[in-house]
PDB file of C-alpha atoms in Angstrom:
ATOM      1  CA  MET J1241       0.000   0.000   0.000  1.00 44.00           C
ATOM      2  CA  VAL J1242       1.389   3.370  -0.994  1.00 47.00           C
ATOM      3  CA  GLU J1243       0.217   6.629   0.498  1.00 46.00           C
ATOM      4  CA  SER J1244       0.868   9.093  -2.269  1.00 48.00           C
ATOM      5  CA  THR J1245       0.579  12.823  -2.619  1.00 50.00           C
ATOM      6  CA  LEU J1246       2.017  13.472  -6.039  1.00 51.00           C
ATOM      7  CA  SER J1247       3.091  16.951  -6.921  1.00 53.00           C
ATOM      8  CA  PRO J1248       4.596  17.321 -10.384  1.00 51.00           C
ATOM      9  CA  GLU J1249       5.751  20.849 -11.069  1.00 48.00           C
ATOM     10  CA  GLN J1250       5.371  22.267 -14.549  1.00 46.00           C
ATOM     11  CA  SER J1251       8.792  22.851 -16.134  1.00 51.00           C
ATOM     12  CA  THR J1252      11.305  21.024 -18.269  1.00 68.00           C
ATOM     13  CA  ILE J1253      12.407  19.180 -15.139  1.00 81.00           C
ATOM     14  CA  SER J1254       9.808  17.073 -13.356  1.00 90.00           C
ATOM     15  CA  LYS J1255       9.656  16.830  -9.579  1.00 93.00           C
ATOM     16  CA  TRP J1256       7.825  14.085  -7.717  1.00 93.00           C
ATOM     17  CA  SER J1257       7.464  13.699  -3.996  1.00 94.00           C
ATOM     18  CA  SER J1258       5.303  11.284  -2.050  1.00 95.00           C
ATOM     19  CA  ASN J1259       5.170   9.273   1.142  1.00 97.00           C
ATOM     20  CA  LEU J1260       5.765   5.528   0.941  1.00 97.00           C
ATOM     21  CA  MET J1261       5.299   3.045   3.763  1.00 97.00           C
ATOM     22  CA  VAL J1262       7.928   0.347   4.296  1.00 97.00           C
ATOM     23  CA  LEU J1263       5.832  -2.817   4.071  1.00 95.00           C
ATOM     24  CA  ASN J1264       8.457  -5.561   4.042  1.00 92.00           C
ATOM     25  CA  ARG J1265       9.055  -7.042   7.493  1.00 93.00           C
ATOM     26  CA  VAL J1266      12.812  -6.396   7.639  1.00 94.00           C
ATOM     27  CA  GLY J1267      12.709  -2.780   6.475  1.00 96.00           C
ATOM     28  CA  ILE J1268      15.277  -1.162   4.201  1.00 96.00           C
ATOM     29  CA  HIS J1269      18.192  -3.557   4.658  1.00 96.00           C
ATOM     30  CA  LEU J1270      21.110  -4.319   2.360  1.00 97.00           C
ATOM     31  CA  ARG J1271      19.161  -6.244  -0.281  1.00 96.00           C
ATOM     32  CA  ALA J1272      16.338  -3.680  -0.434  1.00 97.00           C
ATOM     33  CA  ALA J1273      18.808  -0.773  -0.642  1.00 98.00           C
ATOM     34  CA  GLN J1274      20.635  -2.534  -3.458  1.00 98.00           C
ATOM     35  CA  MET J1275      17.338  -3.029  -5.305  1.00 97.00           C
ATOM     36  CA  ILE J1276      16.529   0.683  -4.971  1.00 98.00           C
ATOM     37  CA  ARG J1277      19.978   1.631  -6.270  1.00 98.00           C
ATOM     38  CA  GLU J1278      19.627  -0.698  -9.268  1.00 97.00           C
ATOM     39  CA  CYS J1279      16.128   0.645  -9.884  1.00 97.00           C
ATOM     40  CA  VAL J1280      17.309   4.265 -10.226  1.00 97.00           C
ATOM     41  CA  LYS J1281      20.592   3.464 -11.990  1.00 97.00           C
ATOM     42  CA  PRO J1282      19.275   3.821 -15.581  1.00 97.00           C
ATOM     43  CA  PHE J1283      17.654   7.191 -14.838  1.00 97.00           C
ATOM     44  CA  ARG J1284      19.278  10.621 -14.952  1.00 96.00           C
ATOM     45  CA  SER J1285      17.018  12.080 -12.270  1.00 97.00           C
ATOM     46  CA  ALA J1286      18.214  12.671  -8.718  1.00 97.00           C
ATOM     47  CA  ALA J1287      16.327  10.431  -6.302  1.00 98.00           C
ATOM     48  CA  LYS J1288      16.400  10.465  -2.532  1.00 98.00           C
ATOM     49  CA  LEU J1289      14.630   8.932   0.422  1.00 98.00           C
ATOM     50  CA  ILE J1290      13.882  11.113   3.432  1.00 98.00           C
ATOM     51  CA  LYS J1291      13.129  10.011   6.992  1.00 97.00           C
ATOM     52  CA  LYS J1292      12.571  12.553   9.754  1.00 95.00           C
ATOM     53  CA  GLY J1293      14.620  15.201   7.961  1.00 94.00           C
ATOM     54  CA  TYR J1294      17.522  12.894   7.086  1.00 97.00           C
ATOM     55  CA  GLU J1295      18.117  12.445   3.360  1.00 98.00           C
ATOM     56  CA  ALA J1296      19.669   9.501   1.559  1.00 98.00           C
ATOM     57  CA  ASP J1297      20.718   9.468  -2.082  1.00 98.00           C
ATOM     58  CA  CYS J1298      19.090   6.450  -3.740  1.00 98.00           C
ATOM     59  CA  ARG J1299      22.387   5.749  -5.503  1.00 98.00           C
ATOM     60  CA  SER J1300      24.133   5.216  -2.141  1.00 98.00           C
ATOM     61  CA  ILE J1301      23.463   1.962  -0.329  1.00 98.00           C
ATOM     62  CA  LEU J1302      25.232   3.228   2.801  1.00 98.00           C
ATOM     63  CA  GLU J1303      23.156   6.397   2.951  1.00 98.00           C
ATOM     64  CA  MET J1304      19.928   4.404   2.617  1.00 98.00           C
ATOM     65  CA  LEU J1305      21.023   1.936   5.302  1.00 98.00           C
ATOM     66  CA  GLY J1306      21.860   4.904   7.522  1.00 97.00           C
ATOM     67  CA  LEU J1307      18.187   5.883   7.584  1.00 98.00           C
ATOM     68  CA  GLY J1308      17.429   2.774   9.633  1.00 97.00           C
ATOM     69  CA  ALA J1309      14.007   2.496   7.987  1.00 97.00           C
ATOM     70  CA  GLU J1310      11.982  -0.281   9.592  1.00 97.00           C
ATOM     71  CA  PHE J1311       8.682  -2.008   8.875  1.00 96.00           C
ATOM     72  CA  GLY J1312       5.738   0.367   9.030  1.00 96.00           C
ATOM     73  CA  GLU J1313       7.737   3.568   8.828  1.00 97.00           C
ATOM     74  CA  ILE J1314       6.870   6.284   6.335  1.00 97.00           C
ATOM     75  CA  LEU J1315       9.602   7.545   4.021  1.00 98.00           C
ATOM     76  CA  THR J1316       9.338  10.408   1.595  1.00 98.00           C
ATOM     77  CA  VAL J1317      10.654   9.700  -1.875  1.00 97.00           C
ATOM     78  CA  SER J1318      11.724  12.778  -3.796  1.00 97.00           C
ATOM     79  CA  ILE J1319      12.786  12.630  -7.430  1.00 97.00           C
ATOM     80  CA  GLU J1320      13.815  15.489  -9.686  1.00 96.00           C
ATOM     81  CA  GLY J1321      14.902  15.384 -13.325  1.00 96.00           C
ATOM     82  CA  ASP J1322      13.766  14.977 -16.885  1.00 94.00           C
ATOM     83  CA  ASP J1323      12.879  11.300 -16.384  1.00 95.00           C
ATOM     84  CA  ALA J1324      11.551  11.630 -12.820  1.00 95.00           C
ATOM     85  CA  THR J1325       8.130  10.198 -13.645  1.00 94.00           C
ATOM     86  CA  SER J1326       9.556   6.882 -14.849  1.00 95.00           C
ATOM     87  CA  ALA J1327      11.999   6.656 -11.930  1.00 96.00           C
ATOM     88  CA  TYR J1328       9.187   7.378  -9.489  1.00 96.00           C
ATOM     89  CA  GLN J1329       6.986   4.649 -10.965  1.00 95.00           C
ATOM     90  CA  GLU J1330       9.786   2.077 -10.636  1.00 96.00           C
ATOM     91  CA  ILE J1331      10.516   2.937  -6.999  1.00 97.00           C
ATOM     92  CA  VAL J1332       6.818   2.769  -6.120  1.00 96.00           C
ATOM     93  CA  LYS J1333       6.682  -0.718  -7.676  1.00 96.00           C
ATOM     94  CA  LEU J1334       9.452  -1.896  -5.351  1.00 96.00           C
ATOM     95  CA  PHE J1335       7.697  -0.543  -2.262  1.00 96.00           C
ATOM     96  CA  ASP J1336       4.287  -1.868  -3.403  1.00 95.00           C
ATOM     97  CA  ASN J1337       5.741  -5.338  -3.922  1.00 95.00           C
ATOM     98  CA  GLN J1338       7.587  -5.300  -0.587  1.00 95.00           C
ATOM     99  CA  PHE J1339      10.894  -5.610  -2.428  1.00 94.00           C
ATOM    100  CA  TYR J1340       9.663  -9.029  -3.578  1.00 91.00           C
ATOM    101  CA  GLU J1341      10.392 -10.513  -0.149  1.00 86.00           C
ATOM    102  CA  ASP J1342       7.091 -11.287   1.581  1.00 61.00           C
TER     103      ASP J1342
END
């Protein structure tokens, strides 16, 4: 289940931001962080996860692990760039499917 408040801004660069709940039982651990990194790798957009004011670049496994995101917590995903819509859709798929773990 994804709680989403999409807010694309009109310009040549798209911006997406929404809240996603961590639904897999073990939270954002090494395997999940690696899946997020691989998910955003083909995109040019900047993607980050935010938890209680702390930001993690989705291209950095260590930064994502540093969030300590556990089951049931809400993270904000923020993506900005010319292909932000596609990157956003792929990240939402991972969260919706519980990182294909449960």
